[in-house]
PDB file of C-alpha atoms in Angstrom:
ATOM      1  CA  ASP A   1       0.000   0.000   0.000  1.00  0.00           C
ATOM      2  CA  ALA A   2       1.077   3.531  -0.699  1.00  0.00           C
ATOM      3  CA  LYS A   3       2.344   5.422   2.333  1.00  0.00           C
ATOM      4  CA  THR A   4       0.904   8.726   1.187  1.00  0.00           C
ATOM      5  CA  THR A   5      -2.521  10.373   1.046  1.00  0.00           C
ATOM      6  CA  GLN A   6      -3.432  12.837  -1.677  1.00  0.00           C
ATOM      7  CA  PRO A   7      -6.694  14.471  -2.775  1.00  0.00           C
ATOM      8  CA  THR A   8      -8.287  12.675  -5.684  1.00  0.00           C
ATOM      9  CA  SER A   9      -8.568  15.749  -7.877  1.00  0.00           C
ATOM     10  CA  MET A  10      -7.890  19.481  -8.007  1.00  0.00           C
ATOM     11  CA  ASP A  11      -8.558  22.325 -10.417  1.00  0.00           C
ATOM     12  CA  CYS A  12      -6.302  25.285 -11.106  1.00  0.00           C
ATOM     13  CA  ALA A  13      -6.683  28.336 -13.322  1.00  0.00           C
ATOM     14  CA  GLU A  14      -4.089  28.756 -16.052  1.00  0.00           C
ATOM     15  CA  GLY A  15      -1.292  31.096 -14.963  1.00  0.00           C
ATOM     16  CA  ARG A  16      -1.988  30.653 -11.256  1.00  0.00           C
ATOM     17  CA  ALA A  17       0.065  28.611  -8.815  1.00  0.00           C
ATOM     18  CA  ALA A  18      -1.007  25.013  -8.298  1.00  0.00           C
ATOM     19  CA  ASN A  19      -0.438  23.747  -4.761  1.00  0.00           C
ATOM     20  CA  LEU A  20      -0.716  19.975  -4.440  1.00  0.00           C
ATOM     21  CA  PRO A  21      -0.748  18.603  -0.884  1.00  0.00           C
ATOM     22  CA  CYS A  22       0.456  15.220   0.310  1.00  0.00           C
ATOM     23  CA  ASN A  23       0.246  13.600   3.731  1.00  0.00           C
ATOM     24  CA  HIS A  24       2.896  11.084   4.767  1.00  0.00           C
ATOM     25  CA  SER A  25       2.425  10.888   8.509  1.00  0.00           C
ATOM     26  CA  THR A  26       4.305   7.586   8.901  1.00  0.00           C
ATOM     27  CA  ILE A  27       7.409   8.670   7.013  1.00  0.00           C
ATOM     28  CA  SER A  28      10.674   7.320   8.391  1.00  0.00           C
ATOM     29  CA  GLY A  29      13.812   9.330   8.959  1.00  0.00           C
ATOM     30  CA  ASN A  30      15.588   7.796   5.956  1.00  0.00           C
ATOM     31  CA  GLU A  31      12.702   8.184   3.514  1.00  0.00           C
ATOM     32  CA  TYR A  32      12.688  10.862   0.847  1.00  0.00           C
ATOM     33  CA  VAL A  33       9.612  12.496  -0.663  1.00  0.00           C
ATOM     34  CA  TYR A  34       9.426  12.160  -4.446  1.00  0.00           C
ATOM     35  CA  TRP A  35       6.976  13.686  -6.890  1.00  0.00           C
ATOM     36  CA  TYR A  36       6.197  12.325 -10.337  1.00  0.00           C
ATOM     37  CA  ARG A  37       3.489  13.222 -12.805  1.00  0.00           C
ATOM     38  CA  GLN A  38       1.808  11.236 -15.548  1.00  0.00           C
ATOM     39  CA  ILE A  39       0.157  12.824 -18.523  1.00  0.00           C
ATOM     40  CA  HIS A  40      -2.585  10.655 -19.975  1.00  0.00           C
ATOM     41  CA  SER A  41      -1.300   7.428 -21.579  1.00  0.00           C
ATOM     42  CA  GLN A  42       2.365   8.369 -21.128  1.00  0.00           C
ATOM     43  CA  GLY A  43       5.073   7.190 -18.772  1.00  0.00           C
ATOM     44  CA  PRO A  44       5.501   9.025 -15.462  1.00  0.00           C
ATOM     45  CA  GLN A  45       7.916  11.962 -15.405  1.00  0.00           C
ATOM     46  CA  TYR A  46      10.153  12.805 -12.455  1.00  0.00           C
ATOM     47  CA  ILE A  47       9.528  16.281 -11.012  1.00  0.00           C
ATOM     48  CA  ILE A  48      11.443  16.773  -7.771  1.00  0.00           C
ATOM     49  CA  HIS A  49      12.456  15.124  -4.515  1.00  0.00           C
ATOM     50  CA  GLY A  50      13.615  16.121  -1.048  1.00  0.00           C
ATOM     51  CA  LEU A  51      14.435  14.857   2.427  1.00  0.00           C
ATOM     52  CA  LYS A  52      13.703  17.713   4.828  1.00  0.00           C
ATOM     53  CA  ASN A  53      14.774  20.962   3.237  1.00  0.00           C
ATOM     54  CA  ASN A  54      12.640  22.790   0.731  1.00  0.00           C
ATOM     55  CA  GLU A  55      13.727  22.193  -2.848  1.00  0.00           C
ATOM     56  CA  THR A  56      13.272  24.089  -6.094  1.00  0.00           C
ATOM     57  CA  ASN A  57      14.089  23.269  -9.691  1.00  0.00           C
ATOM     58  CA  GLU A  58      13.007  24.506 -13.091  1.00  0.00           C
ATOM     59  CA  MET A  59       9.725  22.609 -12.886  1.00  0.00           C
ATOM     60  CA  ALA A  60       8.474  23.061  -9.343  1.00  0.00           C
ATOM     61  CA  SER A  61       9.095  23.739  -5.666  1.00  0.00           C
ATOM     62  CA  LEU A  62       8.730  21.219  -2.862  1.00  0.00           C
ATOM     63  CA  ILE A  63       7.831  22.407   0.620  1.00  0.00           C
ATOM     64  CA  ILE A  64       8.233  19.829   3.403  1.00  0.00           C
ATOM     65  CA  THR A  65       6.880  20.584   6.879  1.00  0.00           C
ATOM     66  CA  GLU A  66       9.290  20.624   9.783  1.00  0.00           C
ATOM     67  CA  ASP A  67       7.883  17.376  11.206  1.00  0.00           C
ATOM     68  CA  ARG A  68       8.058  15.864   7.676  1.00  0.00           C
ATOM     69  CA  LYS A  69       4.539  14.503   7.952  1.00  0.00           C
ATOM     70  CA  SER A  70       3.282  16.424   4.953  1.00  0.00           C
ATOM     71  CA  SER A  71       4.524  18.252   1.896  1.00  0.00           C
ATOM     72  CA  THR A  72       3.271  20.497  -0.885  1.00  0.00           C
ATOM     73  CA  LEU A  73       4.295  20.525  -4.510  1.00  0.00           C
ATOM     74  CA  ILE A  74       4.027  23.975  -6.053  1.00  0.00           C
ATOM     75  CA  LEU A  75       3.801  24.643  -9.779  1.00  0.00           C
ATOM     76  CA  PRO A  76       4.303  28.409  -9.783  1.00  0.00           C
ATOM     77  CA  HIS A  77       2.541  29.282 -13.048  1.00  0.00           C
ATOM     78  CA  ALA A  78       0.385  26.380 -14.191  1.00  0.00           C
ATOM     79  CA  THR A  79      -0.199  25.886 -17.902  1.00  0.00           C
ATOM     80  CA  LEU A  80      -2.650  23.653 -19.749  1.00  0.00           C
ATOM     81  CA  ARG A  81       0.214  21.215 -20.363  1.00  0.00           C
ATOM     82  CA  ASP A  82       0.511  20.687 -16.605  1.00  0.00           C
ATOM     83  CA  THR A  83      -2.804  18.818 -16.615  1.00  0.00           C
ATOM     84  CA  ALA A  84      -1.810  15.362 -15.365  1.00  0.00           C
ATOM     85  CA  VAL A  85      -1.981  12.946 -12.444  1.00  0.00           C
ATOM     86  CA  TYR A  86       0.570  13.906  -9.789  1.00  0.00           C
ATOM     87  CA  TYR A  87       2.017  11.196  -7.554  1.00  0.00           C
ATOM     88  CA  CYS A  88       3.609  11.792  -4.159  1.00  0.00           C
ATOM     89  CA  ILE A  89       5.866   8.896  -3.147  1.00  0.00           C
ATOM     90  CA  VAL A  90       8.059   8.204  -0.141  1.00  0.00           C
ATOM     91  CA  ARG A  91      11.001   5.887  -0.550  1.00  0.00           C
ATOM     92  CA  VAL A  92      14.222   4.869   1.095  1.00  0.00           C
ATOM     93  CA  VAL A  93      17.275   5.998  -0.820  1.00  0.00           C
ATOM     94  CA  SER A  94      20.157   3.713   0.072  1.00  0.00           C
ATOM     95  CA  ARG A  95      22.335   1.395  -1.924  1.00  0.00           C
ATOM     96  CA  GLY A  96      21.080  -2.161  -1.687  1.00  0.00           C
ATOM     97  CA  SER A  97      17.415  -1.465  -1.071  1.00  0.00           C
ATOM     98  CA  GLN A  98      14.867  -2.537  -3.628  1.00  0.00           C
ATOM     99  CA  GLY A  99      14.444   0.901  -5.051  1.00  0.00           C
ATOM    100  CA  ASN A 100      11.032   0.585  -6.607  1.00  0.00           C
ATOM    101  CA  LEU A 101       8.531   3.386  -6.417  1.00  0.00           C
ATOM    102  CA  ILE A 102       5.195   2.672  -4.725  1.00  0.00           C
ATOM    103  CA  PHE A 103       2.558   4.654  -6.575  1.00  0.00           C
ATOM    104  CA  GLY A 104      -0.837   5.422  -5.087  1.00  0.00           C
ATOM    105  CA  LYS A 105      -3.687   6.849  -7.129  1.00  0.00           C
ATOM    106  CA  GLY A 106      -2.297  10.389  -7.107  1.00  0.00           C
ATOM    107  CA  THR A 107      -4.056  13.717  -7.625  1.00  0.00           C
ATOM    108  CA  LYS A 108      -5.601  14.503 -10.978  1.00  0.00           C
ATOM    109  CA  LEU A 109      -4.791  18.159 -11.618  1.00  0.00           C
ATOM    110  CA  SER A 110      -6.906  19.909 -14.232  1.00  0.00           C
ATOM    111  CA  VAL A 111      -5.601  23.277 -15.395  1.00  0.00           C
ATOM    112  CA  LYS A 112      -8.403  25.314 -16.904  1.00  0.00           C
ATOM    113  CA  PRO A 113      -8.172  28.339 -19.248  1.00  0.00           C
TER     114      PRO A 113
ATOM    115  CA  ASP B   1      19.486  11.329 -27.819  1.00  0.00           C
ATOM    116  CA  GLY B   2      19.604   9.248 -24.656  1.00  0.00           C
ATOM    117  CA  GLY B   3      16.444   7.664 -23.421  1.00  0.00           C
ATOM    118  CA  ILE B   4      14.338   4.634 -22.744  1.00  0.00           C
ATOM    119  CA  THR B   5      12.173   3.110 -25.444  1.00  0.00           C
ATOM    120  CA  GLN B   6       9.385   0.589 -25.426  1.00  0.00           C
ATOM    121  CA  SER B   7       7.835  -1.094 -28.383  1.00  0.00           C
ATOM    122  CA  PRO B   8       5.256  -1.469 -29.658  1.00  0.00           C
ATOM    123  CA  LYS B   9       2.985   1.287 -28.328  1.00  0.00           C
ATOM    124  CA  TYR B  10      -0.120  -0.903 -28.750  1.00  0.00           C
ATOM    125  CA  LEU B  11      -0.192  -4.697 -28.801  1.00  0.00           C
ATOM    126  CA  PHE B  12      -3.070  -7.088 -29.319  1.00  0.00           C
ATOM    127  CA  ARG B  13      -2.896 -10.810 -28.598  1.00  0.00           C
ATOM    128  CA  LYS B  14      -5.253 -13.716 -28.387  1.00  0.00           C
ATOM    129  CA  GLU B  15      -5.904 -15.334 -25.055  1.00  0.00           C
ATOM    130  CA  GLY B  16      -3.467 -18.157 -24.313  1.00  0.00           C
ATOM    131  CA  GLN B  17      -0.560 -16.692 -26.277  1.00  0.00           C
ATOM    132  CA  ASN B  18       2.684 -15.574 -24.713  1.00  0.00           C
ATOM    133  CA  VAL B  19       3.828 -12.090 -25.685  1.00  0.00           C
ATOM    134  CA  THR B  20       7.143 -10.278 -25.131  1.00  0.00           C
ATOM    135  CA  LEU B  21       7.341  -6.528 -24.534  1.00  0.00           C
ATOM    136  CA  SER B  22      10.540  -4.743 -25.424  1.00  0.00           C
ATOM    137  CA  CYS B  23      12.403  -2.226 -23.242  1.00  0.00           C
ATOM    138  CA  GLU B  24      15.717  -0.657 -24.274  1.00  0.00           C
ATOM    139  CA  GLN B  25      17.745   2.132 -22.690  1.00  0.00           C
ATOM    140  CA  ASN B  26      20.916   3.885 -23.822  1.00  0.00           C
ATOM    141  CA  LEU B  27      21.422   5.809 -20.586  1.00  0.00           C
ATOM    142  CA  ASN B  28      24.026   3.354 -19.253  1.00  0.00           C
ATOM    143  CA  HIS B  29      21.758   2.694 -16.260  1.00  0.00           C
ATOM    144  CA  ASP B  30      22.362  -0.366 -14.104  1.00  0.00           C
ATOM    145  CA  ALA B  31      18.829  -0.742 -12.745  1.00  0.00           C
ATOM    146  CA  MET B  32      15.686  -1.454 -14.752  1.00  0.00           C
ATOM    147  CA  TYR B  33      12.073  -2.015 -13.708  1.00  0.00           C
ATOM    148  CA  TRP B  34       8.763  -3.231 -15.082  1.00  0.00           C
ATOM    149  CA  TYR B  35       5.485  -1.836 -13.772  1.00  0.00           C
ATOM    150  CA  ARG B  36       1.892  -2.569 -14.600  1.00  0.00           C
ATOM    151  CA  GLN B  37      -0.868   0.057 -14.521  1.00  0.00           C
ATOM    152  CA  ASP B  38      -4.606  -0.660 -14.615  1.00  0.00           C
ATOM    153  CA  PRO B  39      -7.192   2.041 -15.413  1.00  0.00           C
ATOM    154  CA  GLY B  40      -7.465   4.655 -12.662  1.00  0.00           C
ATOM    155  CA  GLN B  41      -4.796   2.952 -10.576  1.00  0.00           C
ATOM    156  CA  GLY B  42      -1.215   3.610  -9.619  1.00  0.00           C
ATOM    157  CA  LEU B  43       1.733   1.538 -10.823  1.00  0.00           C
ATOM    158  CA  ARG B  44       2.586  -1.888  -9.421  1.00  0.00           C
ATOM    159  CA  LEU B  45       6.025  -3.468  -9.649  1.00  0.00           C
ATOM    160  CA  ILE B  46       6.332  -6.699 -11.639  1.00  0.00           C
ATOM    161  CA  TYR B  47      10.096  -7.339 -11.799  1.00  0.00           C
ATOM    162  CA  TYR B  48      13.263  -5.359 -11.327  1.00  0.00           C
ATOM    163  CA  SER B  49      16.917  -5.821 -12.116  1.00  0.00           C
ATOM    164  CA  GLN B  50      19.712  -4.093 -10.242  1.00  0.00           C
ATOM    165  CA  ILE B  51      22.452  -5.283 -12.558  1.00  0.00           C
ATOM    166  CA  VAL B  52      22.922  -7.325 -15.712  1.00  0.00           C
ATOM    167  CA  ASN B  53      22.283 -11.075 -15.351  1.00  0.00           C
ATOM    168  CA  ASP B  54      20.324 -10.529 -12.153  1.00  0.00           C
ATOM    169  CA  PHE B  55      16.661  -9.799 -11.480  1.00  0.00           C
ATOM    170  CA  GLN B  56      14.120 -10.106  -8.651  1.00  0.00           C
ATOM    171  CA  LYS B  57      10.379 -10.503  -8.399  1.00  0.00           C
ATOM    172  CA  GLY B  58       8.292  -7.504  -7.527  1.00  0.00           C
ATOM    173  CA  ASP B  59       4.841  -7.434  -5.964  1.00  0.00           C
ATOM    174  CA  ILE B  60       2.911  -9.034  -8.859  1.00  0.00           C
ATOM    175  CA  ALA B  61       5.402 -11.317 -10.663  1.00  0.00           C
ATOM    176  CA  GLU B  62       3.074 -14.298 -11.167  1.00  0.00           C
ATOM    177  CA  GLY B  63       2.447 -14.978 -14.849  1.00  0.00           C
ATOM    178  CA  TYR B  64       5.411 -12.867 -15.998  1.00  0.00           C
ATOM    179  CA  SER B  65       9.049 -13.581 -16.803  1.00  0.00           C
ATOM    180  CA  VAL B  66      12.057 -11.388 -17.613  1.00  0.00           C
ATOM    181  CA  SER B  67      15.670 -11.629 -18.685  1.00  0.00           C
ATOM    182  CA  ARG B  68      18.613  -9.244 -18.357  1.00  0.00           C
ATOM    183  CA  GLU B  69      21.321 -10.554 -20.661  1.00  0.00           C
ATOM    184  CA  LYS B  70      22.442  -7.081 -21.709  1.00  0.00           C
ATOM    185  CA  LYS B  71      22.682  -3.901 -19.675  1.00  0.00           C
ATOM    186  CA  GLU B  72      20.561  -1.943 -22.103  1.00  0.00           C
ATOM    187  CA  SER B  73      17.728  -4.460 -22.529  1.00  0.00           C
ATOM    188  CA  PHE B  74      15.104  -5.824 -20.104  1.00  0.00           C
ATOM    189  CA  PRO B  75      12.329  -7.642 -22.028  1.00  0.00           C
ATOM    190  CA  LEU B  76       9.140  -8.740 -20.254  1.00  0.00           C
ATOM    191  CA  THR B  77       7.201 -11.836 -21.297  1.00  0.00           C
ATOM    192  CA  VAL B  78       3.525 -11.995 -20.403  1.00  0.00           C
ATOM    193  CA  THR B  79       2.707 -15.680 -20.272  1.00  0.00           C
ATOM    194  CA  SER B  80      -0.600 -17.458 -20.671  1.00  0.00           C
ATOM    195  CA  ALA B  81      -0.525 -18.055 -16.904  1.00  0.00           C
ATOM    196  CA  GLN B  82      -1.196 -14.359 -16.272  1.00  0.00           C
ATOM    197  CA  LYS B  83      -4.936 -14.295 -15.551  1.00  0.00           C
ATOM    198  CA  ASN B  84      -5.574 -10.646 -16.362  1.00  0.00           C
ATOM    199  CA  PRO B  85      -2.909  -9.475 -18.814  1.00  0.00           C
ATOM    200  CA  THR B  86      -4.738  -6.522 -20.386  1.00  0.00           C
ATOM    201  CA  ALA B  87      -3.020  -3.436 -18.952  1.00  0.00           C
ATOM    202  CA  PHE B  88      -0.591  -0.573 -19.577  1.00  0.00           C
ATOM    203  CA  TYR B  89       3.008  -1.747 -19.077  1.00  0.00           C
ATOM    204  CA  LEU B  90       5.750   0.697 -18.146  1.00  0.00           C
ATOM    205  CA  CYS B  91       9.486   0.146 -18.132  1.00  0.00           C
ATOM    206  CA  ALA B  92      11.845   2.363 -16.135  1.00  0.00           C
ATOM    207  CA  SER B  93      15.554   2.651 -15.463  1.00  0.00           C
ATOM    208  CA  SER B  94      17.812   4.398 -12.979  1.00  0.00           C
ATOM    209  CA  ILE B  95      21.573   4.830 -12.584  1.00  0.00           C
ATOM    210  CA  ALA B  96      21.526   2.459  -9.610  1.00  0.00           C
ATOM    211  CA  ALA B  97      18.686   0.768  -7.783  1.00  0.00           C
ATOM    212  CA  SER B  98      17.177   2.977  -5.093  1.00  0.00           C
ATOM    213  CA  MET B  99      19.731   5.740  -5.443  1.00  0.00           C
ATOM    214  CA  ASP B 100      18.305   7.911  -8.142  1.00  0.00           C
ATOM    215  CA  GLU B 101      15.155   9.025  -9.842  1.00  0.00           C
ATOM    216  CA  GLN B 102      13.697   6.616 -12.341  1.00  0.00           C
ATOM    217  CA  PHE B 103      13.208   7.461 -15.992  1.00  0.00           C
ATOM    218  CA  PHE B 104      10.171   5.917 -17.636  1.00  0.00           C
ATOM    219  CA  GLY B 105       9.529   4.765 -21.163  1.00  0.00           C
ATOM    220  CA  PRO B 106       6.349   5.694 -23.071  1.00  0.00           C
ATOM    221  CA  GLY B 107       4.624   2.428 -22.191  1.00  0.00           C
ATOM    222  CA  THR B 108       3.008  -0.452 -24.078  1.00  0.00           C
ATOM    223  CA  ARG B 109      -0.748  -0.935 -23.940  1.00  0.00           C
ATOM    224  CA  LEU B 110      -1.449  -4.670 -24.159  1.00  0.00           C
ATOM    225  CA  THR B 111      -4.928  -5.902 -24.976  1.00  0.00           C
ATOM    226  CA  VAL B 112      -5.690  -9.601 -24.815  1.00  0.00           C
ATOM    227  CA  LEU B 113      -8.756 -10.552 -26.829  1.00  0.00           C
TER     228      LEU B 113
END
């Protein structure tokens, strides 16, 4: 079972920030938070990941609460092409562990004109 | 261009036939994975390989087989023993198992008639 809880769906107006929440209340100290997205009928695409500090890259920002029990993915200026299912995943990152990603059902983000 | 490819995009087979899905990567990644996705669901791990000539079962390996004779190739065979083979199959790779983000191929949609 996935270790994360996400809303089933969200809407966002084009050009506005999209804030996607994720709860991971049972996260362990050695587990990272990863975000992927999947546009319809395509393979998932990596977005960002973090351990406890906030992270930013060219695609998005990741805000992790101090207790690490929840996080928020922020798309600063959503476009229609950001419409996708967004997956929040927690995983151990250490050599020798299985390494697979456990995907839940994610949040379907619809960006509207 | 470096990347991960899967072929074909769509595949139709009659019930009772084995079918092999192709996955190739030229990213020089050690680890490769096969996932299955059913409509409206997240991804589930079928098999993974951390290094050439080695592979392990994932969560839903029954009715599937793999080989890893070359670093760049990780074909998946869906056998007649798989009770519900119609699904979207995704292949992924990473530099090393569990250490890095995974890159996904475009997927193969298998329909068994």
